[in-house]
Amino acid sequence: MGCRAARRLQKKLGRRGAFLAILGVGQTCWGISFLVDPPGDHGLTLLTSVCSLRHWAWLWIGCGIGTLAAALVKVGRDWLGFLAALAPPTVWALAYTVAVITGDYSRGGFVAIWYLTSHVGVIMWAATVPEYSVPPAPRPRRGKAA
């Protein structure tokens, strides 16, 4: 019975929806981790000058829930989920870039590049992946020669 439910869910989500669901759960969990045990604010001075990391956790949580919800909508209408998924890592990359420029956190450049490639880049790539692959070209039939 569990396998049948998993197949139905997979069919409902599709390739893009499955990606959004995984990303949404991950972002939500990452945000919750900031509430449970906030890390140091190394390189995030730009963000913590506005409010605490506990408040910024809600950006991850809200966007994660939005991304997860967008996994359930039709392809073509899921763009909002990809946009929501982009927001937190883009904000974090910006904060780390500013920290490098101001000299507050020299390692921030590497962290910013990590966010831009493994998060923002992957999300932007996944947003362009079609739901269904192009079917293979038909094979020529072998038959009687005319």
CSV table of N, CA and C in Angstrom, one decimal:
chain,number,residue,atom,x,y,z
A,1,MET,N,0.8,-1.2,0.0
A,1,MET,CA,0.0,0.0,0.0
A,1,MET,C,0.9,1.3,0.0
A,2,GLY,N,2.0,1.2,0.7
A,2,GLY,CA,2.9,2.4,0.8
A,2,GLY,C,3.5,2.7,-0.6
A,3,CYS,N,3.8,1.6,-1.3
A,3,CYS,CA,4.4,1.9,-2.7
A,3,CYS,C,3.4,2.5,-3.6
A,4,ARG,N,2.1,2.1,-3.5
A,4,ARG,CA,1.1,2.7,-4.3
A,4,ARG,C,0.9,4.2,-4.0
A,5,ALA,N,0.9,4.5,-2.8
A,5,ALA,CA,0.8,5.9,-2.4
A,5,ALA,C,2.0,6.7,-2.9
A,6,ALA,N,3.2,6.1,-2.8
A,6,ALA,CA,4.4,6.8,-3.2
A,6,ALA,C,4.4,7.0,-4.7
A,7,ARG,N,3.9,6.0,-5.5
A,7,ARG,CA,3.7,6.2,-6.9
A,7,ARG,C,2.7,7.3,-7.3
A,8,ARG,N,1.6,7.3,-6.6
A,8,ARG,CA,0.6,8.4,-6.8
A,8,ARG,C,1.2,9.7,-6.5
A,9,LEU,N,1.9,9.8,-5.4
A,9,LEU,CA,2.6,11.1,-5.1
A,9,LEU,C,3.6,11.5,-6.1
A,10,GLN,N,4.4,10.6,-6.6
A,10,GLN,CA,5.4,10.8,-7.6
A,10,GLN,C,4.7,11.3,-8.9
A,11,LYS,N,3.6,10.7,-9.2
A,11,LYS,CA,2.9,11.1,-10.5
A,11,LYS,C,2.3,12.4,-10.3
A,12,LYS,N,1.8,12.7,-9.1
A,12,LYS,CA,1.2,14.1,-8.9
A,12,LYS,C,2.2,15.2,-8.9
A,13,LEU,N,3.4,14.9,-8.3
A,13,LEU,CA,4.4,15.9,-8.2
A,13,LEU,C,5.2,16.1,-9.5
A,14,GLY,N,5.5,15.0,-10.2
A,14,GLY,CA,6.3,15.1,-11.4
A,14,GLY,C,7.7,15.4,-11.1
A,15,ARG,N,8.6,15.7,-12.1
A,15,ARG,CA,10.0,15.9,-11.8
A,15,ARG,C,10.2,17.3,-11.2
A,16,ARG,N,9.5,18.3,-11.7
A,16,ARG,CA,9.7,19.6,-11.1
A,16,ARG,C,9.2,19.7,-9.7
A,17,GLY,N,8.0,19.1,-9.5
A,17,GLY,CA,7.4,19.2,-8.2
A,17,GLY,C,8.2,18.4,-7.2
A,18,ALA,N,8.8,17.3,-7.5
A,18,ALA,CA,9.6,16.5,-6.6
A,18,ALA,C,10.8,17.4,-6.2
A,19,PHE,N,11.4,18.1,-7.1
A,19,PHE,CA,12.5,19.0,-6.8
A,19,PHE,C,12.1,20.1,-5.8
A,20,LEU,N,10.9,20.7,-6.1
A,20,LEU,CA,10.4,21.7,-5.3
A,20,LEU,C,10.1,21.2,-3.9
A,21,ALA,N,9.5,20.0,-3.8
A,21,ALA,CA,9.2,19.4,-2.5
A,21,ALA,C,10.5,19.2,-1.7
A,22,ILE,N,11.5,18.6,-2.3
A,22,ILE,CA,12.7,18.3,-1.6
A,22,ILE,C,13.3,19.6,-1.1
A,23,LEU,N,13.4,20.6,-2.0
A,23,LEU,CA,14.0,21.9,-1.6
A,23,LEU,C,13.2,22.6,-0.5
A,24,GLY,N,11.8,22.5,-0.6
A,24,GLY,CA,11.0,23.2,0.4
A,24,GLY,C,11.2,22.6,1.8
A,25,VAL,N,11.3,21.3,1.8
A,25,VAL,CA,11.5,20.6,3.1
A,25,VAL,C,12.9,21.0,3.7
A,26,GLY,N,13.9,21.0,2.8
A,26,GLY,CA,15.2,21.4,3.2
A,26,GLY,C,15.3,22.8,3.7
A,27,GLN,N,14.7,23.7,3.0
A,27,GLN,CA,14.8,25.1,3.4
A,27,GLN,C,14.0,25.4,4.7
A,28,THR,N,12.9,24.7,4.9
A,28,THR,CA,12.1,24.8,6.1
A,28,THR,C,12.9,24.3,7.3
A,29,CYS,N,13.5,23.1,7.1
A,29,CYS,CA,14.4,22.6,8.2
A,29,CYS,C,15.6,23.5,8.5
A,30,TRP,N,16.2,24.0,7.5
A,30,TRP,CA,17.3,25.0,7.7
A,30,TRP,C,16.8,26.2,8.5
A,31,GLY,N,15.7,26.7,8.2
A,31,GLY,CA,15.1,27.8,9.0
A,31,GLY,C,14.8,27.4,10.4
A,32,ILE,N,14.3,26.3,10.6
A,32,ILE,CA,13.9,25.8,12.0
A,32,ILE,C,15.2,25.6,12.8
A,33,SER,N,16.3,25.2,12.1
A,33,SER,CA,17.6,25.1,12.8
A,33,SER,C,18.1,26.4,13.4
A,34,PHE,N,17.8,27.5,12.7
A,34,PHE,CA,18.1,28.8,13.2
A,34,PHE,C,17.3,29.2,14.4
A,35,LEU,N,16.1,28.7,14.5
A,35,LEU,CA,15.3,29.0,15.7
A,35,LEU,C,15.7,28.1,16.9
A,36,VAL,N,16.0,26.9,16.6
A,36,VAL,CA,16.3,25.9,17.7
A,36,VAL,C,17.7,26.3,18.3
A,37,ASP,N,18.7,26.5,17.4
A,37,ASP,CA,20.1,26.7,17.9
A,37,ASP,C,20.8,27.7,16.9
A,38,PRO,N,20.5,29.0,17.1
A,38,PRO,CA,21.1,29.9,16.1
A,38,PRO,C,22.6,29.9,16.1
A,39,PRO,N,23.2,29.9,14.9
A,39,PRO,CA,24.6,29.8,14.8
A,39,PRO,C,25.2,31.2,15.0
A,40,GLY,N,26.5,31.3,15.0
A,40,GLY,CA,27.1,32.7,15.1
A,40,GLY,C,26.8,33.5,13.8
A,41,ASP,N,27.0,34.7,13.9
A,41,ASP,CA,26.6,35.6,12.8
A,41,ASP,C,27.8,36.0,11.9
A,42,HIS,N,28.8,35.1,11.8
A,42,HIS,CA,30.0,35.3,11.0
A,42,HIS,C,29.6,35.6,9.6
A,43,GLY,N,29.9,36.8,9.2
A,43,GLY,CA,29.7,37.2,7.8
A,43,GLY,C,28.2,37.7,7.5
A,44,LEU,N,27.4,37.7,8.5
A,44,LEU,CA,26.0,38.0,8.3
A,44,LEU,C,25.6,39.4,8.9
A,45,THR,N,26.6,40.2,9.1
A,45,THR,CA,26.4,41.5,9.7
A,45,THR,C,25.4,42.3,9.0
A,46,LEU,N,25.3,42.3,7.7
A,46,LEU,CA,24.3,43.0,7.0
A,46,LEU,C,22.9,42.6,7.4
A,47,LEU,N,22.7,41.3,7.6
A,47,LEU,CA,21.4,40.8,8.0
A,47,LEU,C,21.1,41.1,9.5
A,48,THR,N,22.1,40.9,10.4
A,48,THR,CA,21.9,41.1,11.8
A,48,THR,C,21.8,42.6,12.2
A,49,SER,N,22.2,43.4,11.3
A,49,SER,CA,22.0,44.9,11.5
A,49,SER,C,20.6,45.3,11.4
A,50,VAL,N,19.8,44.5,10.7
A,50,VAL,CA,18.4,44.7,10.5
A,50,VAL,C,17.6,44.0,11.6
A,51,CYS,N,17.8,42.8,11.8
A,51,CYS,CA,17.2,42.0,12.9
A,51,CYS,C,18.0,40.7,13.2
A,52,SER,N,17.6,40.0,14.2
A,52,SER,CA,18.4,38.8,14.6
A,52,SER,C,18.3,37.7,13.6
A,53,LEU,N,19.2,36.7,13.7
A,53,LEU,CA,19.1,35.5,12.9
A,53,LEU,C,17.8,34.7,13.1
A,54,ARG,N,17.3,34.8,14.4
A,54,ARG,CA,16.0,34.1,14.6
A,54,ARG,C,14.9,34.7,13.8
A,55,HIS,N,14.9,36.0,13.5
A,55,HIS,CA,13.9,36.6,12.6
A,55,HIS,C,14.2,36.2,11.2
A,56,TRP,N,15.5,36.2,10.8
A,56,TRP,CA,15.8,35.8,9.4
A,56,TRP,C,15.5,34.3,9.2
A,57,ALA,N,15.4,33.5,10.2
A,57,ALA,CA,15.0,32.1,10.1
A,57,ALA,C,13.6,32.0,9.4
A,58,TRP,N,12.8,33.0,9.7
A,58,TRP,CA,11.4,32.9,9.1
A,58,TRP,C,11.4,33.1,7.6
A,59,LEU,N,12.4,33.8,7.1
A,59,LEU,CA,12.6,33.9,5.6
A,59,LEU,C,12.7,32.5,5.1
A,60,TRP,N,13.6,31.7,5.7
A,60,TRP,CA,13.9,30.3,5.2
A,60,TRP,C,12.6,29.5,5.4
A,61,ILE,N,12.0,29.6,6.5
A,61,ILE,CA,10.8,28.8,6.8
A,61,ILE,C,9.6,29.2,5.9
A,62,GLY,N,9.4,30.5,5.7
A,62,GLY,CA,8.3,30.9,4.9
A,62,GLY,C,8.5,30.5,3.4
A,63,CYS,N,9.7,30.8,2.9
A,63,CYS,CA,10.0,30.4,1.5
A,63,CYS,C,10.0,28.9,1.4
A,64,GLY,N,10.5,28.2,2.4
A,64,GLY,CA,10.4,26.7,2.3
A,64,GLY,C,9.0,26.2,2.2
A,65,ILE,N,8.1,26.7,3.0
A,65,ILE,CA,6.7,26.3,2.9
A,65,ILE,C,6.1,26.7,1.6
A,66,GLY,N,6.4,27.9,1.1
A,66,GLY,CA,5.9,28.3,-0.2
A,66,GLY,C,6.4,27.4,-1.3
A,67,THR,N,7.7,27.1,-1.2
A,67,THR,CA,8.3,26.2,-2.2
A,67,THR,C,7.6,24.8,-2.2
A,68,LEU,N,7.4,24.3,-1.0
A,68,LEU,CA,6.8,23.0,-0.8
A,68,LEU,C,5.3,23.0,-1.4
A,69,ALA,N,4.6,24.1,-1.1
A,69,ALA,CA,3.2,24.3,-1.6
A,69,ALA,C,3.2,24.3,-3.1
A,70,ALA,N,4.2,25.0,-3.7
A,70,ALA,CA,4.2,25.1,-5.2
A,70,ALA,C,4.5,23.8,-5.9
A,71,ALA,N,5.0,22.8,-5.1
A,71,ALA,CA,5.3,21.5,-5.7
A,71,ALA,C,4.0,20.8,-6.1
A,72,LEU,N,2.9,21.3,-5.5
A,72,LEU,CA,1.6,20.6,-5.7
A,72,LEU,C,0.8,21.3,-6.9
A,73,VAL,N,1.3,22.4,-7.4
A,73,VAL,CA,0.5,23.0,-8.5
A,73,VAL,C,1.0,22.5,-9.8
A,74,LYS,N,0.2,22.9,-10.9
A,74,LYS,CA,0.5,22.4,-12.2
A,74,LYS,C,1.8,23.1,-12.7
A,75,VAL,N,2.5,22.3,-13.6
A,75,VAL,CA,3.7,22.9,-14.3
A,75,VAL,C,3.3,24.1,-15.0
A,76,GLY,N,4.1,25.1,-14.9
A,76,GLY,CA,3.8,26.4,-15.6
A,76,GLY,C,3.2,27.4,-14.5
A,77,ARG,N,2.6,26.9,-13.5
A,77,ARG,CA,2.2,27.7,-12.4
A,77,ARG,C,3.1,27.6,-11.2
A,78,ASP,N,4.2,26.7,-11.3
A,78,ASP,CA,5.1,26.5,-10.2
A,78,ASP,C,6.2,27.5,-10.2
A,79,TRP,N,6.2,28.5,-11.0
A,79,TRP,CA,7.3,29.5,-11.1
A,79,TRP,C,7.4,30.2,-9.8
A,80,LEU,N,6.3,30.4,-9.1
A,80,LEU,CA,6.4,31.1,-7.8
A,80,LEU,C,7.2,30.3,-6.8
A,81,GLY,N,7.1,29.0,-6.8
A,81,GLY,CA,7.9,28.1,-6.0
A,81,GLY,C,9.4,28.3,-6.2
A,82,PHE,N,9.8,28.4,-7.5
A,82,PHE,CA,11.2,28.6,-7.8
A,82,PHE,C,11.6,29.9,-7.4
A,83,LEU,N,10.8,30.9,-7.5
A,83,LEU,CA,11.1,32.3,-7.0
A,83,LEU,C,11.3,32.3,-5.5
A,84,ALA,N,10.4,31.6,-4.8
A,84,ALA,CA,10.5,31.5,-3.3
A,84,ALA,C,11.7,30.8,-2.9
A,85,ALA,N,12.1,29.8,-3.7
A,85,ALA,CA,13.3,29.0,-3.3
A,85,ALA,C,14.6,29.8,-3.5
A,86,LEU,N,14.5,30.8,-4.5
A,86,LEU,CA,15.7,31.6,-4.8
A,86,LEU,C,16.0,32.7,-3.7
A,87,ALA,N,14.9,33.1,-3.0
A,87,ALA,CA,15.1,34.3,-2.1
A,87,ALA,C,16.1,34.1,-1.0
A,88,PRO,N,15.9,33.1,-0.1
A,88,PRO,CA,16.9,32.9,1.0
A,88,PRO,C,18.4,32.8,0.6
A,89,PRO,N,18.7,31.9,-0.3
A,89,PRO,CA,20.1,31.8,-0.6
A,89,PRO,C,20.7,33.0,-1.3
A,90,THR,N,19.8,33.7,-2.1
A,90,THR,CA,20.3,34.9,-2.7
A,90,THR,C,20.6,36.0,-1.6
A,91,VAL,N,19.7,36.1,-0.7
A,91,VAL,CA,19.9,37.1,0.4
A,91,VAL,C,21.2,36.7,1.2
A,92,TRP,N,21.4,35.4,1.5
A,92,TRP,CA,22.6,35.0,2.2
A,92,TRP,C,23.9,35.3,1.4
A,93,ALA,N,23.8,35.0,0.1
A,93,ALA,CA,25.0,35.3,-0.8
A,93,ALA,C,25.3,36.7,-0.8
A,94,LEU,N,24.3,37.6,-0.9
A,94,LEU,CA,24.5,39.0,-0.9
A,94,LEU,C,25.1,39.5,0.4
A,95,ALA,N,24.7,38.9,1.6
A,95,ALA,CA,25.2,39.3,2.9
A,95,ALA,C,26.7,38.9,3.0
A,96,TYR,N,27.0,37.7,2.5
A,96,TYR,CA,28.4,37.3,2.6
A,96,TYR,C,29.3,38.1,1.6
A,97,THR,N,28.8,38.5,0.5
A,97,THR,CA,29.5,39.3,-0.5
A,97,THR,C,29.8,40.6,0.1
A,98,VAL,N,28.8,41.2,0.8
A,98,VAL,CA,29.0,42.5,1.5
A,98,VAL,C,30.1,42.4,2.6
A,99,ALA,N,30.0,41.3,3.3
A,99,ALA,CA,31.0,41.0,4.4
A,99,ALA,C,32.4,41.0,3.8
A,100,VAL,N,32.6,40.4,2.7
A,100,VAL,CA,33.9,40.4,2.1
A,100,VAL,C,34.4,41.8,1.6
A,101,ILE,N,33.5,42.5,1.0
A,101,ILE,CA,33.8,43.9,0.5
A,101,ILE,C,34.1,44.8,1.7
A,102,THR,N,33.4,44.7,2.8
A,102,THR,CA,33.7,45.5,3.9
A,102,THR,C,34.8,45.0,4.8
A,103,GLY,N,35.3,43.8,4.5
A,103,GLY,CA,36.4,43.3,5.3
A,103,GLY,C,36.0,42.6,6.6
A,104,ASP,N,34.7,42.4,6.8
A,104,ASP,CA,34.3,41.8,8.0
A,104,ASP,C,34.5,40.3,8.1
A,105,TYR,N,34.5,39.6,6.9
A,105,TYR,CA,34.6,38.2,6.9
A,105,TYR,C,35.2,37.7,5.6
A,106,SER,N,36.5,37.5,5.7
A,106,SER,CA,37.3,37.2,4.4
A,106,SER,C,36.8,35.9,3.8
A,107,ARG,N,36.4,34.9,4.6
A,107,ARG,CA,35.9,33.6,4.1
A,107,ARG,C,34.6,33.8,3.4
A,108,GLY,N,33.9,34.9,3.5
A,108,GLY,CA,32.6,35.1,3.0
A,108,GLY,C,32.5,34.9,1.5
A,109,GLY,N,33.5,35.3,0.8
A,109,GLY,CA,33.5,35.1,-0.7
A,109,GLY,C,33.3,33.7,-1.1
A,110,PHE,N,33.9,32.8,-0.4
A,110,PHE,CA,33.8,31.4,-0.7
A,110,PHE,C,32.4,30.9,-0.4
A,111,VAL,N,31.9,31.4,0.7
A,111,VAL,CA,30.5,31.0,1.1
A,111,VAL,C,29.5,31.6,0.1
A,112,ALA,N,29.7,32.8,-0.3
A,112,ALA,CA,28.8,33.4,-1.3
A,112,ALA,C,28.8,32.7,-2.6
A,113,ILE,N,30.0,32.3,-3.0
A,113,ILE,CA,30.1,31.5,-4.3
A,113,ILE,C,29.4,30.1,-4.1
A,114,TRP,N,29.5,29.5,-2.9
A,114,TRP,CA,28.8,28.3,-2.6
A,114,TRP,C,27.3,28.4,-2.7
A,115,TYR,N,26.8,29.5,-2.1
A,115,TYR,CA,25.3,29.7,-2.2
A,115,TYR,C,24.9,30.0,-3.6
A,116,LEU,N,25.7,30.7,-4.4
A,116,LEU,CA,25.3,31.1,-5.7
A,116,LEU,C,25.4,29.9,-6.7
A,117,THR,N,26.3,29.0,-6.4
A,117,THR,CA,26.4,27.8,-7.3
A,117,THR,C,25.5,26.7,-6.9
A,118,SER,N,25.7,26.2,-5.7
A,118,SER,CA,24.9,25.0,-5.2
A,118,SER,C,23.5,25.3,-4.9
A,119,HIS,N,23.1,26.5,-4.7
A,119,HIS,CA,21.7,26.8,-4.4
A,119,HIS,C,21.1,27.6,-5.6
A,120,VAL,N,21.5,28.8,-5.8
A,120,VAL,CA,20.9,29.7,-6.8
A,120,VAL,C,21.0,29.1,-8.2
A,121,GLY,N,22.2,28.6,-8.5
A,121,GLY,CA,22.5,28.1,-9.8
A,121,GLY,C,21.6,26.8,-10.1
A,122,VAL,N,21.6,25.9,-9.1
A,122,VAL,CA,20.9,24.7,-9.2
A,122,VAL,C,19.4,25.0,-9.3
A,123,ILE,N,18.9,25.9,-8.6
A,123,ILE,CA,17.4,26.2,-8.6
A,123,ILE,C,17.1,26.8,-10.0
A,124,MET,N,17.9,27.7,-10.5
A,124,MET,CA,17.7,28.3,-11.8
A,124,MET,C,17.7,27.3,-12.9
A,125,TRP,N,18.7,26.3,-12.8
A,125,TRP,CA,18.7,25.2,-13.8
A,125,TRP,C,17.5,24.4,-13.7
A,126,ALA,N,17.1,24.0,-12.5
A,126,ALA,CA,15.9,23.1,-12.3
A,126,ALA,C,14.6,23.8,-12.8
A,127,ALA,N,14.6,25.1,-12.8
A,127,ALA,CA,13.4,25.9,-13.3
A,127,ALA,C,13.3,25.8,-14.8
A,128,THR,N,14.3,25.4,-15.5
A,128,THR,CA,14.3,25.3,-16.9
A,128,THR,C,14.1,23.9,-17.4
A,129,VAL,N,14.1,22.9,-16.5
A,129,VAL,CA,14.0,21.5,-16.9
A,129,VAL,C,12.5,21.3,-17.2
A,130,PRO,N,12.2,20.7,-18.4
A,130,PRO,CA,10.9,20.4,-18.7
A,130,PRO,C,10.3,19.3,-17.9
A,131,GLU,N,9.0,19.3,-17.7
A,131,GLU,CA,8.4,18.2,-16.9
A,131,GLU,C,8.6,16.8,-17.5
A,132,TYR,N,8.5,16.8,-18.8
A,132,TYR,CA,8.6,15.5,-19.5
A,132,TYR,C,9.7,15.6,-20.5
A,133,SER,N,10.5,14.6,-20.7
A,133,SER,CA,11.5,14.5,-21.7
A,133,SER,C,10.9,14.3,-23.0
A,134,VAL,N,11.7,14.7,-24.0
A,134,VAL,CA,11.3,14.5,-25.4
A,134,VAL,C,11.3,13.0,-25.7
A,135,PRO,N,10.3,12.5,-26.3
A,135,PRO,CA,10.3,11.0,-26.5
A,135,PRO,C,11.4,10.7,-27.6
A,136,PRO,N,11.9,9.5,-27.5
A,136,PRO,CA,12.9,9.1,-28.5
A,136,PRO,C,12.4,9.1,-29.9
A,137,ALA,N,13.2,9.3,-30.9
A,137,ALA,CA,12.8,9.2,-32.3
A,137,ALA,C,12.3,7.8,-32.6
A,138,PRO,N,11.3,7.8,-33.5
A,138,PRO,CA,10.8,6.4,-33.8
A,138,PRO,C,11.9,5.6,-34.6
A,139,ARG,N,11.9,4.3,-34.3
A,139,ARG,CA,12.8,3.5,-35.0
A,139,ARG,C,12.2,3.1,-36.4
A,140,PRO,N,13.1,2.9,-37.4
A,140,PRO,CA,12.5,2.5,-38.7
A,140,PRO,C,12.0,1.1,-38.6
A,141,ARG,N,10.9,0.8,-39.3
A,141,ARG,CA,10.3,-0.5,-39.2
A,141,ARG,C,11.0,-1.4,-40.3
A,142,ARG,N,11.2,-2.6,-39.9
A,142,ARG,CA,11.7,-3.6,-40.8
A,142,ARG,C,10.5,-4.3,-41.4
A,143,GLY,N,10.5,-4.4,-42.7
A,143,GLY,CA,9.3,-5.0,-43.3
A,143,GLY,C,9.7,-5.5,-44.7
A,144,LYS,N,8.7,-5.9,-45.4
A,144,LYS,CA,8.9,-6.4,-46.7
A,144,LYS,C,9.2,-5.2,-47.6
A,145,ALA,N,10.2,-5.5,-48.5
A,145,ALA,CA,10.6,-4.5,-49.5
A,145,ALA,C,9.5,-4.4,-50.6
A,146,ALA,N,9.3,-3.3,-51.0
A,146,ALA,CA,8.3,-3.1,-52.1
A,146,ALA,C,8.8,-3.3,-53.5
